[in-house]
Coordinates of C-alpha atoms in Angstrom, one line a residue:
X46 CA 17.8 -5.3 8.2
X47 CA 17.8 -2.0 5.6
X48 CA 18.5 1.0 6.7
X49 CA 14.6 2.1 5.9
X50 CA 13.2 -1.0 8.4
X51 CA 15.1 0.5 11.1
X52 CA 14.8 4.0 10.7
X53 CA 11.2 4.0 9.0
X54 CA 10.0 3.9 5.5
X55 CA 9.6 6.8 3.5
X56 CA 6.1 7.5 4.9
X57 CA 8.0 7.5 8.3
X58 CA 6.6 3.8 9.7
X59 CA 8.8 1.4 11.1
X60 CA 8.5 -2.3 9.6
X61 CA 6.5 -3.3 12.9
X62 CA 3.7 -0.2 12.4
X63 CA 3.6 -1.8 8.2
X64 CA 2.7 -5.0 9.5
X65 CA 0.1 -4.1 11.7
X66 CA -1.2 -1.5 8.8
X67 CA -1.4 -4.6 6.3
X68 CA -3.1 -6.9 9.2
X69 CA -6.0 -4.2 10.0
X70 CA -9.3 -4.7 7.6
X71 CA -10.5 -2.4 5.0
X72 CA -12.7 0.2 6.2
X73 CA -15.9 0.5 4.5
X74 CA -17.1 3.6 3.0
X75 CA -20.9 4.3 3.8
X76 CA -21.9 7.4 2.5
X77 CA -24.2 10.0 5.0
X78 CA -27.6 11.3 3.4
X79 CA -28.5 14.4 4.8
X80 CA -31.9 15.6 4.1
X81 CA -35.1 17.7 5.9
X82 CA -38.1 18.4 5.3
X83 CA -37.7 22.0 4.0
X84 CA -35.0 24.0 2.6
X85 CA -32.8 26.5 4.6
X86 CA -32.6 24.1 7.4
X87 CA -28.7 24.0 7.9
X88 CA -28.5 21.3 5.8
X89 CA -25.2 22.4 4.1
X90 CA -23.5 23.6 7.5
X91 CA -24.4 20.2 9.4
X92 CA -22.7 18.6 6.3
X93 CA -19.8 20.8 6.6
X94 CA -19.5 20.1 10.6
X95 CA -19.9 16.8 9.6
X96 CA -17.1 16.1 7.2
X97 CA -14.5 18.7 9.0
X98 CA -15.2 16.3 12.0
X99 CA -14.9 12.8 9.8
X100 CA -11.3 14.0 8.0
X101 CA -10.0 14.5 11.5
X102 CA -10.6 10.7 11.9
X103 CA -10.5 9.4 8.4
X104 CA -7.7 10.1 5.3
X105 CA -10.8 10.3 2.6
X106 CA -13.7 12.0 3.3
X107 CA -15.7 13.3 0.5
X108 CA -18.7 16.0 0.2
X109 CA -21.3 16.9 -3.2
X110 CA -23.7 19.2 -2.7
X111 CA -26.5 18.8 -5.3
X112 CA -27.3 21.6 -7.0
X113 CA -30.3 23.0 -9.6
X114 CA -33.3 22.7 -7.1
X115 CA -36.7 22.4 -9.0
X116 CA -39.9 23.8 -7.1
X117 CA -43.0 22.8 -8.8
X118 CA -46.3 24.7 -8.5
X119 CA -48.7 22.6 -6.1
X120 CA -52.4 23.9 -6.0
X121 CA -54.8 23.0 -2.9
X122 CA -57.8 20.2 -4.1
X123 CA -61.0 21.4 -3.0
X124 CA -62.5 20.4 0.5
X125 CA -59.0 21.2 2.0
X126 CA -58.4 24.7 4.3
X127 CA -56.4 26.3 2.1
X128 CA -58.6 25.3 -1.4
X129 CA -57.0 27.1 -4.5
X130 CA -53.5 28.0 -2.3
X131 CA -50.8 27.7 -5.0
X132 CA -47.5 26.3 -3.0
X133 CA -44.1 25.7 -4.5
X134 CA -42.7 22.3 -3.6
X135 CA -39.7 20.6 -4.2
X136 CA -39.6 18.5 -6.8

């Protein structure tokens, strides 16, 4: 037996803890949509709570926050409550 199966490797796991590493099955990675209704919704912060809670659990854990919103200029049809209401949606 080497020096490094007794003592560890050099990431500090012992030749038994290797085994067991290579015996476990690959972890899928399944991204997390998070999306509402409107905007300022917390959106970005429940992401944020999200991944600071997955990397405590998980060596990768990414995050991309899309950026360059487009609103688009909606106007009421007639018969509806708020006829001729111009409303900025999301596009």
């Amino acid at each position: 037996s080497s020096p490094a199966s007794v003592n560890g490797d050099v990431n500090g796991r012992t030749e038994g803890q290797e085994q067991h590493r290579q015996r476990q099955p690959q972890r899928v990675q399944r991204p997390i949509y998070v999306s509402a209704t409107k905007q300022h919704t917390g959106k970005t912060t429940a992401s944020l709570a999200l991944v600071s809670g997955l990397s405590r659990r998980f060596e990768k854990v990414g995050f991309v926050k899309p950026v360059g919103q487009k609103c688009l200029p909606v106007v009421h049809p007639a018969g509806e409550d708020e006829e001729g209401t111009v409303r900025m949606v999301d596009k």
